[in-house]
Coordinates of N, CA and C and ligand atoms in Angstrom, one line a residue:
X1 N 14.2 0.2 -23.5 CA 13.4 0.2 -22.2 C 14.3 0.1 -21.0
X2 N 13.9 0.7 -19.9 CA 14.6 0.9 -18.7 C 14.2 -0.5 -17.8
X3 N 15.0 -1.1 -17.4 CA 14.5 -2.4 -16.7 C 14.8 -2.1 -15.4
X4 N 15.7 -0.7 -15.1 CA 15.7 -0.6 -13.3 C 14.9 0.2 -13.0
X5 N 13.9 0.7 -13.5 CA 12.6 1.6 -12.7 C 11.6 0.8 -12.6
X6 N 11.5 1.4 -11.3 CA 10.0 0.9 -10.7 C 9.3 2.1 -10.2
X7 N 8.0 1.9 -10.0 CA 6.8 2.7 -9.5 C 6.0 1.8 -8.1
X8 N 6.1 2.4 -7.5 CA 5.6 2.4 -6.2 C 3.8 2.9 -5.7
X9 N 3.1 2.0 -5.6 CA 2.1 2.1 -4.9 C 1.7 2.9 -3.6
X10 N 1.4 4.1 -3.3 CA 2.2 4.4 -2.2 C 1.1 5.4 -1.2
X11 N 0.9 4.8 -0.2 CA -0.8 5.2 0.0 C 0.0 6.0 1.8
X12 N 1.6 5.7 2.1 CA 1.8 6.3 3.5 C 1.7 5.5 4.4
X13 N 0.9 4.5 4.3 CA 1.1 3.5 5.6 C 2.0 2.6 5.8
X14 N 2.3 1.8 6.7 CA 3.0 0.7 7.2 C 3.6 -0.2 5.7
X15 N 2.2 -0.5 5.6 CA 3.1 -2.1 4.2 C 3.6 -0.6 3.1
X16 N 2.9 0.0 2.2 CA 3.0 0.5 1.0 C 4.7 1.4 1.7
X17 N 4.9 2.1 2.7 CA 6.3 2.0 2.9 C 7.1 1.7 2.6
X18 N 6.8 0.6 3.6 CA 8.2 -0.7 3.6 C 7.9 -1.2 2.5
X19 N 7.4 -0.6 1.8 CA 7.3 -1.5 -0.3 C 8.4 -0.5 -1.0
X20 N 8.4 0.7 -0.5 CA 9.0 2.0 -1.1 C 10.8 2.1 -0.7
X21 N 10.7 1.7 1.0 CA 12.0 1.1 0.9 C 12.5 0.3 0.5
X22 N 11.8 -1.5 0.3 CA 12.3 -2.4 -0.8 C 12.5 -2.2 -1.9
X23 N 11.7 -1.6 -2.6 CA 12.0 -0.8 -4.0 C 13.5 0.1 -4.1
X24 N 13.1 0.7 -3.2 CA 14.8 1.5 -3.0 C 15.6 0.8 -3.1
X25 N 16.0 -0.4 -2.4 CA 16.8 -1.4 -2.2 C 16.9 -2.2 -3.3
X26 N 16.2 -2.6 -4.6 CA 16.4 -3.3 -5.5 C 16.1 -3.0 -6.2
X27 N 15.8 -1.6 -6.8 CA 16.1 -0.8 -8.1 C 16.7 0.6 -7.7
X28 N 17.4 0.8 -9.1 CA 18.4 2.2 -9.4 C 16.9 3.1 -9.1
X29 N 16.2 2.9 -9.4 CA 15.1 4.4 -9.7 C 14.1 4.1 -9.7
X30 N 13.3 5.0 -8.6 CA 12.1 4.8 -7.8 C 11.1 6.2 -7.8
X31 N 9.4 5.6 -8.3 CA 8.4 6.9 -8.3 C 7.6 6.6 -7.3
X32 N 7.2 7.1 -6.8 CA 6.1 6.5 -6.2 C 4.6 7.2 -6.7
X33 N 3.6 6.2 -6.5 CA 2.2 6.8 -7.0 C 1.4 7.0 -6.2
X34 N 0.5 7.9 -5.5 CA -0.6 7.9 -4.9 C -2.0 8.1 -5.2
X35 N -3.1 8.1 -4.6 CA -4.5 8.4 -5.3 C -5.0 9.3 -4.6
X36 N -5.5 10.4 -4.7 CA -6.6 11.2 -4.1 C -8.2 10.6 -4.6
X37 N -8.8 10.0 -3.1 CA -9.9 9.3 -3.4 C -11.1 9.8 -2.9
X38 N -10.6 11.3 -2.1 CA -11.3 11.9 -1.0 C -11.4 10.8 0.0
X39 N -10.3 10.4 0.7 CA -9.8 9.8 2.3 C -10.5 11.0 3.3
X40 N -11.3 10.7 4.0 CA -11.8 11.1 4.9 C -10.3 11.6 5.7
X41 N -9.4 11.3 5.5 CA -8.4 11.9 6.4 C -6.6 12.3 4.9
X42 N -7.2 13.5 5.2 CA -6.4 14.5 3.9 C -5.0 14.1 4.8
X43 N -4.9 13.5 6.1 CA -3.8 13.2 6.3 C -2.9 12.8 5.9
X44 N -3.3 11.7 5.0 CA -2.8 10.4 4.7 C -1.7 10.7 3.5
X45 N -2.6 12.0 2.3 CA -1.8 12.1 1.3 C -1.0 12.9 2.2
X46 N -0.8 13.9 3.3 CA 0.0 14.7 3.2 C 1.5 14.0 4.2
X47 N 0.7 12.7 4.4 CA 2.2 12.1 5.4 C 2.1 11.2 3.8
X48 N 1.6 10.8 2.9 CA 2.9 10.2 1.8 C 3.6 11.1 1.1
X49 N 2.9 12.5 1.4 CA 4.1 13.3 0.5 C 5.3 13.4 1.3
X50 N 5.0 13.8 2.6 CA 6.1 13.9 3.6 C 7.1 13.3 2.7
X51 N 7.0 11.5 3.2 CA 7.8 10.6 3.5 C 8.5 10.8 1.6
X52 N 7.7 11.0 0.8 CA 8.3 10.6 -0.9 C 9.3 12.0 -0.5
X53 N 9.0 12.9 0.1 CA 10.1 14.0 0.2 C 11.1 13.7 0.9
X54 N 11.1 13.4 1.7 CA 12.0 13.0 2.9 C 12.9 12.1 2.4
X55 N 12.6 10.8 1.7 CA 13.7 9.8 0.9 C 13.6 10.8 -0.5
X56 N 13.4 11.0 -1.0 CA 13.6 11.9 -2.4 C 13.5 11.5 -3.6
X57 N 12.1 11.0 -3.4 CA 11.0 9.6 -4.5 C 10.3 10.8 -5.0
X58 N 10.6 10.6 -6.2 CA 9.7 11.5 -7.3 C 7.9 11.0 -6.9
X59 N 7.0 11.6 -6.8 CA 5.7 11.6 -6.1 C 4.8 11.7 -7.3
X60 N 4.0 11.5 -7.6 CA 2.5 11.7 -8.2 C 1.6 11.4 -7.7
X61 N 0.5 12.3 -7.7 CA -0.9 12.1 -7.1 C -2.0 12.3 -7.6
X62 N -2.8 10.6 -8.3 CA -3.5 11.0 -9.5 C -5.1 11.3 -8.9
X63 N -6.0 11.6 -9.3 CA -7.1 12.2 -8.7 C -8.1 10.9 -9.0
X64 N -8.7 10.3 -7.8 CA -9.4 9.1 -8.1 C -10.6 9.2 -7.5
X65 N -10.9 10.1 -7.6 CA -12.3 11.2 -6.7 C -13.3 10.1 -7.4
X66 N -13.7 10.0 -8.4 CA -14.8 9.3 -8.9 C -14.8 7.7 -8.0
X67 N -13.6 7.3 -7.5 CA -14.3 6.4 -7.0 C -14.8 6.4 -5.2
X68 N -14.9 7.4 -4.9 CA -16.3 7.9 -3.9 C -16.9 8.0 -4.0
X69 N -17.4 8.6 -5.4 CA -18.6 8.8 -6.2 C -19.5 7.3 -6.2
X70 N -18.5 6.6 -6.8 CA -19.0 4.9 -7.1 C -19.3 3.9 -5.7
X71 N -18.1 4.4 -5.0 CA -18.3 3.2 -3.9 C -18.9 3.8 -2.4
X72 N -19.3 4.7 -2.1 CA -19.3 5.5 -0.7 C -19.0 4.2 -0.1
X73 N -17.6 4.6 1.0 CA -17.3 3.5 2.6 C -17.1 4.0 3.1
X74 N -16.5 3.3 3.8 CA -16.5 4.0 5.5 C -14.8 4.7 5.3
X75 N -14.5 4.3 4.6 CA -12.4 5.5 4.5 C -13.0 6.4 4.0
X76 N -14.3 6.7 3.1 CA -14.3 8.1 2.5 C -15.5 9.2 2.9
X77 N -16.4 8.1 3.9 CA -17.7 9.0 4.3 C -17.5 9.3 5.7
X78 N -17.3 10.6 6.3 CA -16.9 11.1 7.6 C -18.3 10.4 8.2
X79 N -19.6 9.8 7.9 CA -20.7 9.8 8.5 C -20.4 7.8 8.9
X80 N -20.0 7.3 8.2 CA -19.7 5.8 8.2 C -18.7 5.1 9.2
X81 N -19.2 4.3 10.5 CA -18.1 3.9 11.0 C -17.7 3.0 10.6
X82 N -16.6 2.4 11.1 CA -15.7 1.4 10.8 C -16.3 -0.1 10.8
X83 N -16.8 -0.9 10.0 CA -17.1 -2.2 10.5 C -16.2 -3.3 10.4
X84 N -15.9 -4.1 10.9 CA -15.4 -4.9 10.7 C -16.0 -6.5 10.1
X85 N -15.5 -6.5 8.7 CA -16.3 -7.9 7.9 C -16.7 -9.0 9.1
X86 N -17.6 -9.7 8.7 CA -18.0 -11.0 9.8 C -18.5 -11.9 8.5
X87 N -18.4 -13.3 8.6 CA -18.9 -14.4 7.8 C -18.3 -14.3 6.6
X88 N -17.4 -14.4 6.2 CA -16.4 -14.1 5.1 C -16.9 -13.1 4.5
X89 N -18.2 -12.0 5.3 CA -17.5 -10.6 3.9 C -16.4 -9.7 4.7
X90 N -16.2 -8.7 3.4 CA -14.8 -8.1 3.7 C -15.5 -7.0 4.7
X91 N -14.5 -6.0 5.5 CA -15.2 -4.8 6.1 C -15.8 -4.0 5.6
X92 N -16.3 -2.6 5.8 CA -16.9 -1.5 5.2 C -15.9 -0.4 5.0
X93 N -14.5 -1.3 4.7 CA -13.4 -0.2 4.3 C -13.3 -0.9 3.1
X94 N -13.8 -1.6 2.4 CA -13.6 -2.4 1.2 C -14.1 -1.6 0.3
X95 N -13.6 -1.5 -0.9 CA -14.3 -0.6 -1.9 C -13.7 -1.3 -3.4
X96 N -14.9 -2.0 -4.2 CA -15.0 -2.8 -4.8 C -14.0 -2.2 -6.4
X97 N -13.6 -2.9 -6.4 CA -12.4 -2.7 -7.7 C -11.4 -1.7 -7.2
X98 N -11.3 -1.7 -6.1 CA -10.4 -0.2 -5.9 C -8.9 -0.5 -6.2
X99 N -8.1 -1.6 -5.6 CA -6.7 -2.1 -5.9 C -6.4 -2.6 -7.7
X100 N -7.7 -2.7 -8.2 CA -7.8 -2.8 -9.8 C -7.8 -1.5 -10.1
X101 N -8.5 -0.8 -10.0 CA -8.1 0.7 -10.6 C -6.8 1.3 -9.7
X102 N -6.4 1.1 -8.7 CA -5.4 1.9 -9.2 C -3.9 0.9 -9.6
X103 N -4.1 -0.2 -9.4 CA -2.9 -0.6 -9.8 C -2.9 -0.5 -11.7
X104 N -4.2 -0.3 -12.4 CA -4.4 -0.1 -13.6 C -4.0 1.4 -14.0
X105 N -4.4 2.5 -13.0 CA -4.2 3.7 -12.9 C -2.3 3.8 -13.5
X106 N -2.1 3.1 -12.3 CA -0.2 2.9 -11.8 C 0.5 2.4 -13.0
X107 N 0.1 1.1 -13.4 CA 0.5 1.0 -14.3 C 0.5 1.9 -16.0
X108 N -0.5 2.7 -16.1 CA -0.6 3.9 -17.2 C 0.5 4.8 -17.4
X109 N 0.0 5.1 -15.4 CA 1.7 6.3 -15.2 C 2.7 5.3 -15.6
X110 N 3.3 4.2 -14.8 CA 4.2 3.5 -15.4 C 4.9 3.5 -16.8
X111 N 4.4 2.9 -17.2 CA 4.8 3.1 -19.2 C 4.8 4.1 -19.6
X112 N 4.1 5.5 -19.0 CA 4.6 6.5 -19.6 C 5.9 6.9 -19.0
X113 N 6.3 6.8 -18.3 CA 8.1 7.0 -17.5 C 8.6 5.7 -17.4
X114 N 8.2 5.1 -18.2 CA 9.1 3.6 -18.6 C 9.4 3.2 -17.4
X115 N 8.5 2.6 -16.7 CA 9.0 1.8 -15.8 C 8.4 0.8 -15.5
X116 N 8.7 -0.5 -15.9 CA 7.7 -1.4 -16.0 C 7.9 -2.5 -14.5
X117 N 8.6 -2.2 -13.8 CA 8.4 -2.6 -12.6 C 7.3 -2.1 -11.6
X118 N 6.5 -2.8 -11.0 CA 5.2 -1.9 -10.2 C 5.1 -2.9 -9.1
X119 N 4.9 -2.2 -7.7 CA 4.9 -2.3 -6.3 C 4.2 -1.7 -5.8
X120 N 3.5 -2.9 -5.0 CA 2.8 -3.1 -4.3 C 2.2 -3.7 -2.9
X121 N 1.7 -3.1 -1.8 CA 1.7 -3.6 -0.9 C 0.6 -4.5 -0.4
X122 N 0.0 -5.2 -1.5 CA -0.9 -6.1 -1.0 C -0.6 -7.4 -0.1
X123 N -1.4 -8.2 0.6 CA -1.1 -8.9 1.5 C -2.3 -9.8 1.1
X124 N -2.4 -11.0 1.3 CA -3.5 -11.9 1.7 C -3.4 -12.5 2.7
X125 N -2.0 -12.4 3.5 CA -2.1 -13.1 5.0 C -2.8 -11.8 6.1
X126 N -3.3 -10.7 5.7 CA -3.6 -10.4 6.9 C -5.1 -10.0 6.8
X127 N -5.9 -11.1 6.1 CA -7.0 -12.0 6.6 C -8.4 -10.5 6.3
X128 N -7.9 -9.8 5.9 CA -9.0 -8.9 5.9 C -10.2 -9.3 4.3
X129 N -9.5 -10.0 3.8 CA -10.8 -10.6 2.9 C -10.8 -9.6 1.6
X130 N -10.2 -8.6 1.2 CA -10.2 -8.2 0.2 C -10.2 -8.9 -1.4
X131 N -10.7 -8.7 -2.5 CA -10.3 -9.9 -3.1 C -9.8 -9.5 -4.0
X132 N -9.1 -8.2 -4.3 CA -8.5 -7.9 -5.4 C -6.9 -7.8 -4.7
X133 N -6.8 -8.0 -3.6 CA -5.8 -8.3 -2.7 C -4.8 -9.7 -2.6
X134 N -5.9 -10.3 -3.6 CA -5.6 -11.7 -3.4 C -4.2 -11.9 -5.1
X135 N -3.7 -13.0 -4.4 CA -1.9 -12.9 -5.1 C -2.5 -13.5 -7.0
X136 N -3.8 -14.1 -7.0 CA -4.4 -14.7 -7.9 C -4.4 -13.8 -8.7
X137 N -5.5 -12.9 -8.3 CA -5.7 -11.7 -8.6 C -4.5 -10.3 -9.5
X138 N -3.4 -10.4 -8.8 CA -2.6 -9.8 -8.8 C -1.8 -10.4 -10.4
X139 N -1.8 -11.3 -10.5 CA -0.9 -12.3 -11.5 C -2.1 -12.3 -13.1
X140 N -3.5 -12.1 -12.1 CA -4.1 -11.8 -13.6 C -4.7 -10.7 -14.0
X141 N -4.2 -9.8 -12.8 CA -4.2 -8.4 -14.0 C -2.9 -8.4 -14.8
X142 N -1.7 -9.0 -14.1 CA -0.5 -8.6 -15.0 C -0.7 -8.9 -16.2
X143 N -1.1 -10.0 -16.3 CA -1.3 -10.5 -17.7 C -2.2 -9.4 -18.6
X144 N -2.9 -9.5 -17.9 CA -4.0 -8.1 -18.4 C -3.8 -7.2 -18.9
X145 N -2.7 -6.2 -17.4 CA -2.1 -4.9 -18.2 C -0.9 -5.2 -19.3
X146 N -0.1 -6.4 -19.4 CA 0.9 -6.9 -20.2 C -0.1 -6.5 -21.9
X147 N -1.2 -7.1 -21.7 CA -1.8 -7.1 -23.4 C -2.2 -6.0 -23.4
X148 N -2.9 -5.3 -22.8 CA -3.9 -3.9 -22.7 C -2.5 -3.1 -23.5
X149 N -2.0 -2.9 -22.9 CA -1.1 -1.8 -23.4 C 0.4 -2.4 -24.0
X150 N 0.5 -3.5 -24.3 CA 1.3 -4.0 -25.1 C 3.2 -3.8 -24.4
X151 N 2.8 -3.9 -22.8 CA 4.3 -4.0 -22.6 C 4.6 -4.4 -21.4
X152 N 5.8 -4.8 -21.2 CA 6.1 -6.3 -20.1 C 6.3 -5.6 -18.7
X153 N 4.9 -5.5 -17.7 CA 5.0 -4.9 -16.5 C 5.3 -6.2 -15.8
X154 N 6.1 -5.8 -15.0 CA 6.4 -7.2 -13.9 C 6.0 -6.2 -12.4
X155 N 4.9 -7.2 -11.7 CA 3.9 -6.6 -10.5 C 4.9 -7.0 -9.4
X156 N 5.4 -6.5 -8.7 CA 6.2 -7.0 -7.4 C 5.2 -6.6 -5.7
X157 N 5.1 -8.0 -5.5 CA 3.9 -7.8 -4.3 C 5.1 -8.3 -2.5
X158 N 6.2 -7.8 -2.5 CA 7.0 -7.9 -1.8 C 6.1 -8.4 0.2
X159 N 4.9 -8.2 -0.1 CA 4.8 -8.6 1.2 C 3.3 -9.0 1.8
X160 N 3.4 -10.1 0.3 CA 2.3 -10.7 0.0 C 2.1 -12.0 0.4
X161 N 2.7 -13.0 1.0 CA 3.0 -14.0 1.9 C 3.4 -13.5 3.6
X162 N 3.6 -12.3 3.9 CA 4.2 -12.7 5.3 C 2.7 -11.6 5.9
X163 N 3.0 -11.7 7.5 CA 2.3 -11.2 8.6 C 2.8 -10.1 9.0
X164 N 1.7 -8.8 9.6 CA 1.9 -8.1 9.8 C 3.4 -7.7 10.7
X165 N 4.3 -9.3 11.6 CA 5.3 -8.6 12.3 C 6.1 -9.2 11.7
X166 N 6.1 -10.1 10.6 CA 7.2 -10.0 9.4 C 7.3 -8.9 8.7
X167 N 6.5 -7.9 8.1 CA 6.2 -6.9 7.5 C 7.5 -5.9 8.5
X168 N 7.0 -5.9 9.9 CA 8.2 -5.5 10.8 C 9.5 -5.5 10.7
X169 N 9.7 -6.7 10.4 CA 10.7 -7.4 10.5 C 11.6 -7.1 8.9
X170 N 11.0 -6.9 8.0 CA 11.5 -6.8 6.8 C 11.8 -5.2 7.0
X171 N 10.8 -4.3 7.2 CA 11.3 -2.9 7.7 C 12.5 -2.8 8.3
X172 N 12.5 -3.7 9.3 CA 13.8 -3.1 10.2 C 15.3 -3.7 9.2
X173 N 15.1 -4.7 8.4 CA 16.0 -5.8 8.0 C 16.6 -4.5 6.8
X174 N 15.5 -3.5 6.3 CA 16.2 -2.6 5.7 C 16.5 -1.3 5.9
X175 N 16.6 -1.5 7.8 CA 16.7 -0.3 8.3 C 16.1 0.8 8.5
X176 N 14.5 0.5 8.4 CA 13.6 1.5 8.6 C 12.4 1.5 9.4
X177 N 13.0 0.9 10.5 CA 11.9 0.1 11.2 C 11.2 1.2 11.8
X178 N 12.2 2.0 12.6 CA 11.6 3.8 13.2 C 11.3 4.6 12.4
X179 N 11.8 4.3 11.4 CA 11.1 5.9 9.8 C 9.5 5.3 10.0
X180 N 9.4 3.8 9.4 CA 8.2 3.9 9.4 C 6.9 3.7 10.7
X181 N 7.8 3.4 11.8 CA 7.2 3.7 13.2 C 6.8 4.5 13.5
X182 N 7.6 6.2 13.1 CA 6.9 7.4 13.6 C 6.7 8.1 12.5
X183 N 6.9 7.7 11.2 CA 6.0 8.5 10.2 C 5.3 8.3 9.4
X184 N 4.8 6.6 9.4 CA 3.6 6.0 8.6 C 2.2 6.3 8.8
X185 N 1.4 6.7 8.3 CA 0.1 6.5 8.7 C -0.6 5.4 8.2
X186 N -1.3 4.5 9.2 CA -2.2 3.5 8.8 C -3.5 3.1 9.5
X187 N -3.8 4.5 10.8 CA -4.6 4.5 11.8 C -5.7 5.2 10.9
X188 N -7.1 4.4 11.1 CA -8.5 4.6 10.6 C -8.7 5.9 10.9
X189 N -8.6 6.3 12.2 CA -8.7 7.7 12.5 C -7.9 8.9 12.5
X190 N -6.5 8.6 11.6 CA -5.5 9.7 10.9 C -4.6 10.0 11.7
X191 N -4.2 9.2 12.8 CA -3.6 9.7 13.8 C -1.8 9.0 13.5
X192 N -0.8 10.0 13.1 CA 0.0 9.4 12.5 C 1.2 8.4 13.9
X193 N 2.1 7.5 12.9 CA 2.9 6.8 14.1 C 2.2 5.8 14.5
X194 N 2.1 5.5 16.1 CA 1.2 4.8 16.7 C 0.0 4.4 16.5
X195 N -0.8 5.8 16.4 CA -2.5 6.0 16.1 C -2.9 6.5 17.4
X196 N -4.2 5.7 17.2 CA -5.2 6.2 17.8 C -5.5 4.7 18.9
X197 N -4.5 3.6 18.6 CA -4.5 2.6 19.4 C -6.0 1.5 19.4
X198 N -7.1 2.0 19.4 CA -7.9 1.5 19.4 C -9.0 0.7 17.4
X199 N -8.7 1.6 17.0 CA -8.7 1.0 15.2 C -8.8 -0.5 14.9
X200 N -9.0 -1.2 14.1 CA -8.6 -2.4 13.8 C -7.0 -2.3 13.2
X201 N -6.8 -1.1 12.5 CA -5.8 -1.1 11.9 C -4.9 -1.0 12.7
X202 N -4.8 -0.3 13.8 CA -4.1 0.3 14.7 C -3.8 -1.3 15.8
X203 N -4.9 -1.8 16.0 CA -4.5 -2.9 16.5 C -3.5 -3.7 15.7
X204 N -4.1 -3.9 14.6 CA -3.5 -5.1 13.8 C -1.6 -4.5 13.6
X205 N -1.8 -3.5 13.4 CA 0.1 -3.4 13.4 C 0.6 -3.1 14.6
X206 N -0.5 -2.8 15.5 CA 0.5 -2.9 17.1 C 0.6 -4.7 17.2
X207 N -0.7 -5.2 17.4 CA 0.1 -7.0 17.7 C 1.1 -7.1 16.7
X208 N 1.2 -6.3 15.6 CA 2.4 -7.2 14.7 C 4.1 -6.8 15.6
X209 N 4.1 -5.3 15.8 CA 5.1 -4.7 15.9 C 5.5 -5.4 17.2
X210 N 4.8 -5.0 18.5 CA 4.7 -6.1 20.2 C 5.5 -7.4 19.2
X211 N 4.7 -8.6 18.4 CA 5.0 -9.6 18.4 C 6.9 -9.8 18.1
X212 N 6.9 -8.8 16.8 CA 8.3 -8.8 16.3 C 9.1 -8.1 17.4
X213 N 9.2 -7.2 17.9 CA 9.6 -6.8 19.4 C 10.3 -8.0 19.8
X214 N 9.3 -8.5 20.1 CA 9.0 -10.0 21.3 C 10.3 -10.7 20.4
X215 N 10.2 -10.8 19.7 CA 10.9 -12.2 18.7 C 12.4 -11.6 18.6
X216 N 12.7 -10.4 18.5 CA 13.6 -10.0 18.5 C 14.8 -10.3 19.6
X217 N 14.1 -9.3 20.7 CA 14.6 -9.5 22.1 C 14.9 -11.1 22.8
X218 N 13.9 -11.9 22.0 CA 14.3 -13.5 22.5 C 15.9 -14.0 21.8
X219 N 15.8 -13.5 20.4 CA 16.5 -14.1 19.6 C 18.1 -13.8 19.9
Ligands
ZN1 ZN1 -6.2 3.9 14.9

């Protein structure tokens, strides 16, 4: 068994990135995985293909159409706005088992190209309430996919304790702070780079990026 491949979670935006550069950074050989979920913004897979092209990450894009079928939200129905969760529920970009199926998906592809390293850009500090997001979570699917298929996947959640302008901050630390500034997509409304400014999403990684700016220039 190959102990330096890893497989990459890799959806184009901001965190799943900078997961794809860390992976670069600490393993010989790197895939990355994506899902076609029907994303209301066909954008998304075609700036992760970009970027898997551009570093020269072997790509796969498995077809996860059924789970639009299952969940209709607001990432996959052009008719659904954006809401943002209130009272501890999550938003109406939440889509119930979704980071379970595909990190179950990921890990499939994995073992077949022997690579039992698998990355991922989940986070629990940036408060959006997801719960398959949560690091609990994460440690008990491992276990999970470890027996399901009888072989030793180690889940690497590289940016699963810090805040969106540490997330920054770890980018730039591996030199890719502008790659993924002007070619990440993570704007609700598909607007690559910057966005669309107004988004939650687009907020949330502008106060990160402003903050880490800020911290930099003081330092
Ligand atoms: Zn936006």
């Amino acid at each position: 068994m190959r102990k330096d491949k890893a497989i990459v979670v890799f959806s184009g935006g901001q965190d799943s990135t900078t997961c794809l550069f860390w992976a670069k950074n600490n393993f010989k050989e790197v895939v990355a995985v994506s899902f076609d979920y029907n994303q209301k913004h066909i954008a998304e897979l075609e700036c992760a293909r970009n970027i898997a092209a551009e570093l020269g990450v072997e790509h796969h894009i498995l077809d996860m159409k059924l789970l639009a079928q299952l969940a209709p939200n607001a990432l996959t129905r052009p008719d659904m706005e954006i809401r943002q969760g209130g009272e501890g529920a999550p938003p109406n970009t939440f889509v119930d088992g979704r980071n379970m199926l595909f990190l179950t998906f990921a890990a499939v592809l994995a073992k077949q190209l022997d690579a039992p390293h698998i990355i991922t850009g989940v986070c629990e500090t940036d408060f959006s309430g997801y719960p398959d997001c949560r690091d609990i979570f994460i440690k008990s699917l491992n276990v999970t996919l470890n027996l399901a298929m009888d072989y030793q996947f180690v889940i690497h959640t590289p940016i699963m304790w810090i805040d969106k302008a540490e997330t920054w901050k770890l980018a730039d630390e591996l030199g890719a702070l502008d790659f993924i500034r002007e070619k990440t997509l993570t704007c609700y409304n598909g607007i690559i780079g910057d966005g669309c400014g107004e988004c939650p999403a687009c907020v949330l990684r502008k106060r990160g990026l402003d903050s880490y700016l800020k911290s930099k220039n003081i330092l």
